[in-house]
Amino acid sequence: MTDDDVVAALRAAGCVFAEDEAALLRESADSNADLERMLRLRVEGLPLERILGWAEFRGLRIAVAPAVFVPRRRTEWLAERAIALSGDGSIVLDLCCGSGAIAASIAAQVPGADVYASDIDPVAAAVARHNVGAANRVFEGDLFDALPAFLRGRVNVLVANAPYVPTDEVRYMPTEARVYEAIAALDGGVDGLDVQRRVVAGASEWLTETGWLLIETSERQAPLTAGAFDAAGFTCVIERDESCDATIVVGRHRRGV
């Protein structure tokens, strides 16, 4: 099978970046038969990341597994802002970590940081342990319940990409998310903020006095997310990057401001 054949098949299936996808499939294939198998799966609609077994995130190849949330390009900006606030000796926590892309990115770019992560999904936690490269730094459980007591009051940067899609809007999401990712990684409750509110409400107990809290949200929901920060005693700002359609809320508890 020639490269032109692969590109033509991908284009016919509606793949916008057919040339790029063809190159990645060719690189990953062990044989022509393997390439044909992967191409067939892609044409049938399986997301590229599921076929390759990884997604690119800030220059890293982040392993993914069936049903585990695939890191989005917009979330690279959340990681970038967390990296900017982290330094040598910082304790950083990635809550609702999914595949651990944010934690892995911070660990790679801030070598002196002490990075931890957690997720309620055991499959996601296992994948995150692989991506972060430290099994004893990724915990499995419901938000703060998963964390060891020694982190309480010592976290300098707490970052979370918690699910924030309103329940009634999940059905409108792209097929690659709605069909191939766990609903718990997407559904944020009636207004999308159920998990975010829980993160914000519990964060101050785990942050240092001057620690930072960063949460990804949508442009439309940002005022509600900021309102949750304010209600929990945080001073915060809404930050927006139009180039990647990313919105985050960044705050510090008023006790340390």
PDB file of C-alpha atoms in Angstrom, residues 104-246:
ATOM      1  CA  ALA A 104       3.950  14.457  32.915  1.00  0.00           C
ATOM      2  CA  SER A 105       4.386  17.803  31.157  1.00  0.00           C
ATOM      3  CA  ILE A 106       5.196  19.615  34.395  1.00  0.00           C
ATOM      4  CA  ALA A 107       7.605  16.883  35.500  1.00  0.00           C
ATOM      5  CA  ALA A 108       9.386  17.074  32.129  1.00  0.00           C
ATOM      6  CA  GLN A 109       9.715  20.856  32.091  1.00  0.00           C
ATOM      7  CA  VAL A 110      10.265  21.582  35.782  1.00  0.00           C
ATOM      8  CA  PRO A 111      12.742  18.859  36.821  1.00  0.00           C
ATOM      9  CA  GLY A 112      12.975  20.166  40.369  1.00  0.00           C
ATOM     10  CA  ALA A 113       9.233  20.020  40.967  1.00  0.00           C
ATOM     11  CA  ASP A 114       7.687  17.318  43.135  1.00  0.00           C
ATOM     12  CA  VAL A 115       4.733  16.225  40.988  1.00  0.00           C
ATOM     13  CA  TYR A 116       1.741  14.127  42.084  1.00  0.00           C
ATOM     14  CA  ALA A 117      -1.528  13.173  40.383  1.00  0.00           C
ATOM     15  CA  SER A 118      -4.799  11.397  41.077  1.00  0.00           C
ATOM     16  CA  ASP A 119      -7.893  10.126  39.292  1.00  0.00           C
ATOM     17  CA  ILE A 120     -10.996   8.229  40.342  1.00  0.00           C
ATOM     18  CA  ASP A 121     -10.762   5.858  37.346  1.00  0.00           C
ATOM     19  CA  PRO A 122      -8.396   2.921  38.034  1.00  0.00           C
ATOM     20  CA  VAL A 123      -7.588   2.533  34.324  1.00  0.00           C
ATOM     21  CA  ALA A 124      -6.731   6.231  34.007  1.00  0.00           C
ATOM     22  CA  ALA A 125      -4.611   6.079  37.158  1.00  0.00           C
ATOM     23  CA  ALA A 126      -2.677   3.114  35.760  1.00  0.00           C
ATOM     24  CA  VAL A 127      -2.034   4.940  32.473  1.00  0.00           C
ATOM     25  CA  ALA A 128      -0.998   8.061  34.376  1.00  0.00           C
ATOM     26  CA  ARG A 129       1.535   6.058  36.398  1.00  0.00           C
ATOM     27  CA  HIS A 130       3.114   5.005  33.117  1.00  0.00           C
ATOM     28  CA  ASN A 131       3.145   8.529  31.710  1.00  0.00           C
ATOM     29  CA  VAL A 132       4.388  10.219  34.857  1.00  0.00           C
ATOM     30  CA  GLY A 133       6.975   7.483  35.337  1.00  0.00           C
ATOM     31  CA  ALA A 134       6.495   7.192  39.087  1.00  0.00           C
ATOM     32  CA  ALA A 135       3.945   4.681  40.353  1.00  0.00           C
ATOM     33  CA  ASN A 136       4.072   5.993  43.919  1.00  0.00           C
ATOM     34  CA  ARG A 137       3.094   9.519  42.834  1.00  0.00           C
ATOM     35  CA  VAL A 138      -0.228   8.718  41.155  1.00  0.00           C
ATOM     36  CA  PHE A 139      -3.147   7.919  43.421  1.00  0.00           C
ATOM     37  CA  GLU A 140      -6.516   6.345  42.729  1.00  0.00           C
ATOM     38  CA  GLY A 141      -9.635   7.706  44.372  1.00  0.00           C
ATOM     39  CA  ASP A 142     -12.250  10.442  44.536  1.00  0.00           C
ATOM     40  CA  LEU A 143     -10.472  13.811  44.424  1.00  0.00           C
ATOM     41  CA  PHE A 144      -8.807  14.624  47.755  1.00  0.00           C
ATOM     42  CA  ASP A 145      -9.836  11.308  49.300  1.00  0.00           C
ATOM     43  CA  ALA A 146      -7.126   9.691  47.183  1.00  0.00           C
ATOM     44  CA  LEU A 147      -4.290  11.780  48.586  1.00  0.00           C
ATOM     45  CA  PRO A 148      -1.783  10.839  51.277  1.00  0.00           C
ATOM     46  CA  ALA A 149      -1.940  12.957  54.414  1.00  0.00           C
ATOM     47  CA  PHE A 150       1.607  14.277  54.011  1.00  0.00           C
ATOM     48  CA  LEU A 151       0.452  16.493  51.108  1.00  0.00           C
ATOM     49  CA  ARG A 152      -2.095  18.363  53.236  1.00  0.00           C
ATOM     50  CA  GLY A 153      -1.148  22.041  53.409  1.00  0.00           C
ATOM     51  CA  ARG A 154       2.008  21.561  51.308  1.00  0.00           C
ATOM     52  CA  VAL A 155       0.823  21.867  47.686  1.00  0.00           C
ATOM     53  CA  ASN A 156       2.196  24.932  45.876  1.00  0.00           C
ATOM     54  CA  VAL A 157       0.304  24.464  42.606  1.00  0.00           C
ATOM     55  CA  LEU A 158      -2.961  22.546  42.288  1.00  0.00           C
ATOM     56  CA  VAL A 159      -4.170  22.089  38.722  1.00  0.00           C
ATOM     57  CA  ALA A 160      -7.385  20.395  37.608  1.00  0.00           C
ATOM     58  CA  ASN A 161      -9.058  19.661  34.302  1.00  0.00           C
ATOM     59  CA  ALA A 162     -12.214  18.315  35.921  1.00  0.00           C
ATOM     60  CA  PRO A 163     -15.165  17.315  33.703  1.00  0.00           C
ATOM     61  CA  TYR A 164     -17.187  20.441  32.896  1.00  0.00           C
ATOM     62  CA  VAL A 165     -19.645  19.490  30.148  1.00  0.00           C
ATOM     63  CA  PRO A 166     -23.266  19.984  31.318  1.00  0.00           C
ATOM     64  CA  THR A 167     -25.126  16.677  31.392  1.00  0.00           C
ATOM     65  CA  ASP A 168     -27.636  17.670  28.706  1.00  0.00           C
ATOM     66  CA  GLU A 169     -24.820  18.711  26.344  1.00  0.00           C
ATOM     67  CA  VAL A 170     -22.786  15.496  26.441  1.00  0.00           C
ATOM     68  CA  ARG A 171     -24.891  14.031  23.627  1.00  0.00           C
ATOM     69  CA  TYR A 172     -23.776  16.866  21.337  1.00  0.00           C
ATOM     70  CA  MET A 173     -20.075  16.196  21.792  1.00  0.00           C
ATOM     71  CA  PRO A 174     -17.969  14.820  18.914  1.00  0.00           C
ATOM     72  CA  THR A 175     -18.158  11.067  18.404  1.00  0.00           C
ATOM     73  CA  GLU A 176     -14.527  10.523  19.458  1.00  0.00           C
ATOM     74  CA  ALA A 177     -15.414  11.855  22.915  1.00  0.00           C
ATOM     75  CA  ARG A 178     -19.015  10.756  23.349  1.00  0.00           C
ATOM     76  CA  VAL A 179     -18.460   7.186  22.150  1.00  0.00           C
ATOM     77  CA  TYR A 180     -14.861   6.437  23.063  1.00  0.00           C
ATOM     78  CA  GLU A 181     -14.343   8.201  26.412  1.00  0.00           C
ATOM     79  CA  ALA A 182     -15.812   7.376  29.815  1.00  0.00           C
ATOM     80  CA  ILE A 183     -18.900   9.469  30.544  1.00  0.00           C
ATOM     81  CA  ALA A 184     -17.519  10.286  33.999  1.00  0.00           C
ATOM     82  CA  ALA A 185     -14.593  12.078  32.343  1.00  0.00           C
ATOM     83  CA  LEU A 186     -16.981  14.383  30.479  1.00  0.00           C
ATOM     84  CA  ASP A 187     -20.174  14.891  32.484  1.00  0.00           C
ATOM     85  CA  GLY A 188     -19.921  17.758  34.968  1.00  0.00           C
ATOM     86  CA  GLY A 189     -23.527  17.720  36.165  1.00  0.00           C
ATOM     87  CA  VAL A 190     -26.467  19.999  35.388  1.00  0.00           C
ATOM     88  CA  ASP A 191     -24.405  23.160  34.840  1.00  0.00           C
ATOM     89  CA  GLY A 192     -21.087  21.364  34.336  1.00  0.00           C
ATOM     90  CA  LEU A 193     -19.555  22.581  37.586  1.00  0.00           C
ATOM     91  CA  ASP A 194     -20.318  19.771  40.048  1.00  0.00           C
ATOM     92  CA  VAL A 195     -16.745  18.455  40.195  1.00  0.00           C
ATOM     93  CA  GLN A 196     -15.165  21.885  39.852  1.00  0.00           C
ATOM     94  CA  ARG A 197     -17.033  23.118  42.916  1.00  0.00           C
ATOM     95  CA  ARG A 198     -15.825  20.144  44.935  1.00  0.00           C
ATOM     96  CA  VAL A 199     -12.233  20.780  43.845  1.00  0.00           C
ATOM     97  CA  VAL A 200     -12.421  24.464  44.783  1.00  0.00           C
ATOM     98  CA  ALA A 201     -14.172  23.769  48.097  1.00  0.00           C
ATOM     99  CA  GLY A 202     -11.495  21.319  49.211  1.00  0.00           C
ATOM    100  CA  ALA A 203      -8.411  22.947  47.739  1.00  0.00           C
ATOM    101  CA  SER A 204      -7.482  25.356  50.527  1.00  0.00           C
ATOM    102  CA  GLU A 205      -6.881  22.481  52.956  1.00  0.00           C
ATOM    103  CA  TRP A 206      -4.181  21.087  50.668  1.00  0.00           C
ATOM    104  CA  LEU A 207      -2.570  24.273  49.397  1.00  0.00           C
ATOM    105  CA  THR A 208       0.190  26.187  51.122  1.00  0.00           C
ATOM    106  CA  GLU A 209      -0.773  29.632  52.359  1.00  0.00           C
ATOM    107  CA  THR A 210       0.375  31.149  49.063  1.00  0.00           C
ATOM    108  CA  GLY A 211      -0.484  28.188  46.823  1.00  0.00           C
ATOM    109  CA  TRP A 212      -2.114  28.495  43.407  1.00  0.00           C
ATOM    110  CA  LEU A 213      -5.282  26.825  42.120  1.00  0.00           C
ATOM    111  CA  LEU A 214      -5.806  26.508  38.340  1.00  0.00           C
ATOM    112  CA  ILE A 215      -8.906  25.006  36.736  1.00  0.00           C
ATOM    113  CA  GLU A 216      -9.815  24.646  33.069  1.00  0.00           C
ATOM    114  CA  THR A 217     -13.334  25.669  32.132  1.00  0.00           C
ATOM    115  CA  SER A 218     -15.206  27.045  29.118  1.00  0.00           C
ATOM    116  CA  GLU A 219     -15.523  30.690  28.165  1.00  0.00           C
ATOM    117  CA  ARG A 220     -19.264  30.517  28.816  1.00  0.00           C
ATOM    118  CA  GLN A 221     -18.890  28.845  32.209  1.00  0.00           C
ATOM    119  CA  ALA A 222     -15.892  30.870  33.400  1.00  0.00           C
ATOM    120  CA  PRO A 223     -17.956  33.370  35.460  1.00  0.00           C
ATOM    121  CA  LEU A 224     -19.590  30.456  37.309  1.00  0.00           C
ATOM    122  CA  THR A 225     -16.198  28.838  37.947  1.00  0.00           C
ATOM    123  CA  ALA A 226     -14.846  32.169  39.195  1.00  0.00           C
ATOM    124  CA  GLY A 227     -17.902  32.459  41.431  1.00  0.00           C
ATOM    125  CA  ALA A 228     -17.036  29.103  43.019  1.00  0.00           C
ATOM    126  CA  PHE A 229     -13.511  30.388  43.680  1.00  0.00           C
ATOM    127  CA  ASP A 230     -14.896  33.512  45.336  1.00  0.00           C
ATOM    128  CA  ALA A 231     -17.357  31.532  47.479  1.00  0.00           C
ATOM    129  CA  ALA A 232     -14.487  29.348  48.750  1.00  0.00           C
ATOM    130  CA  GLY A 233     -12.348  32.351  49.738  1.00  0.00           C
ATOM    131  CA  PHE A 234     -10.140  32.649  46.652  1.00  0.00           C
ATOM    132  CA  THR A 235      -9.124  35.767  44.789  1.00  0.00           C
ATOM    133  CA  CYS A 236      -9.038  34.786  41.123  1.00  0.00           C
ATOM    134  CA  VAL A 237      -8.770  35.917  37.523  1.00  0.00           C
ATOM    135  CA  ILE A 238     -10.188  34.443  34.325  1.00  0.00           C
ATOM    136  CA  GLU A 239      -7.518  33.909  31.674  1.00  0.00           C
ATOM    137  CA  ARG A 240      -8.249  33.254  28.010  1.00  0.00           C
ATOM    138  CA  ASP A 241      -6.114  32.115  25.067  1.00  0.00           C
ATOM    139  CA  GLU A 242      -8.037  32.602  21.834  1.00  0.00           C
ATOM    140  CA  SER A 243      -5.414  30.789  19.758  1.00  0.00           C
ATOM    141  CA  CYS A 244      -6.345  27.431  21.275  1.00  0.00           C
ATOM    142  CA  ASP A 245      -9.844  28.275  22.546  1.00  0.00           C
ATOM    143  CA  ALA A 246      -8.690  27.777  26.141  1.00  0.00           C
TER     144      ALA A 246
END
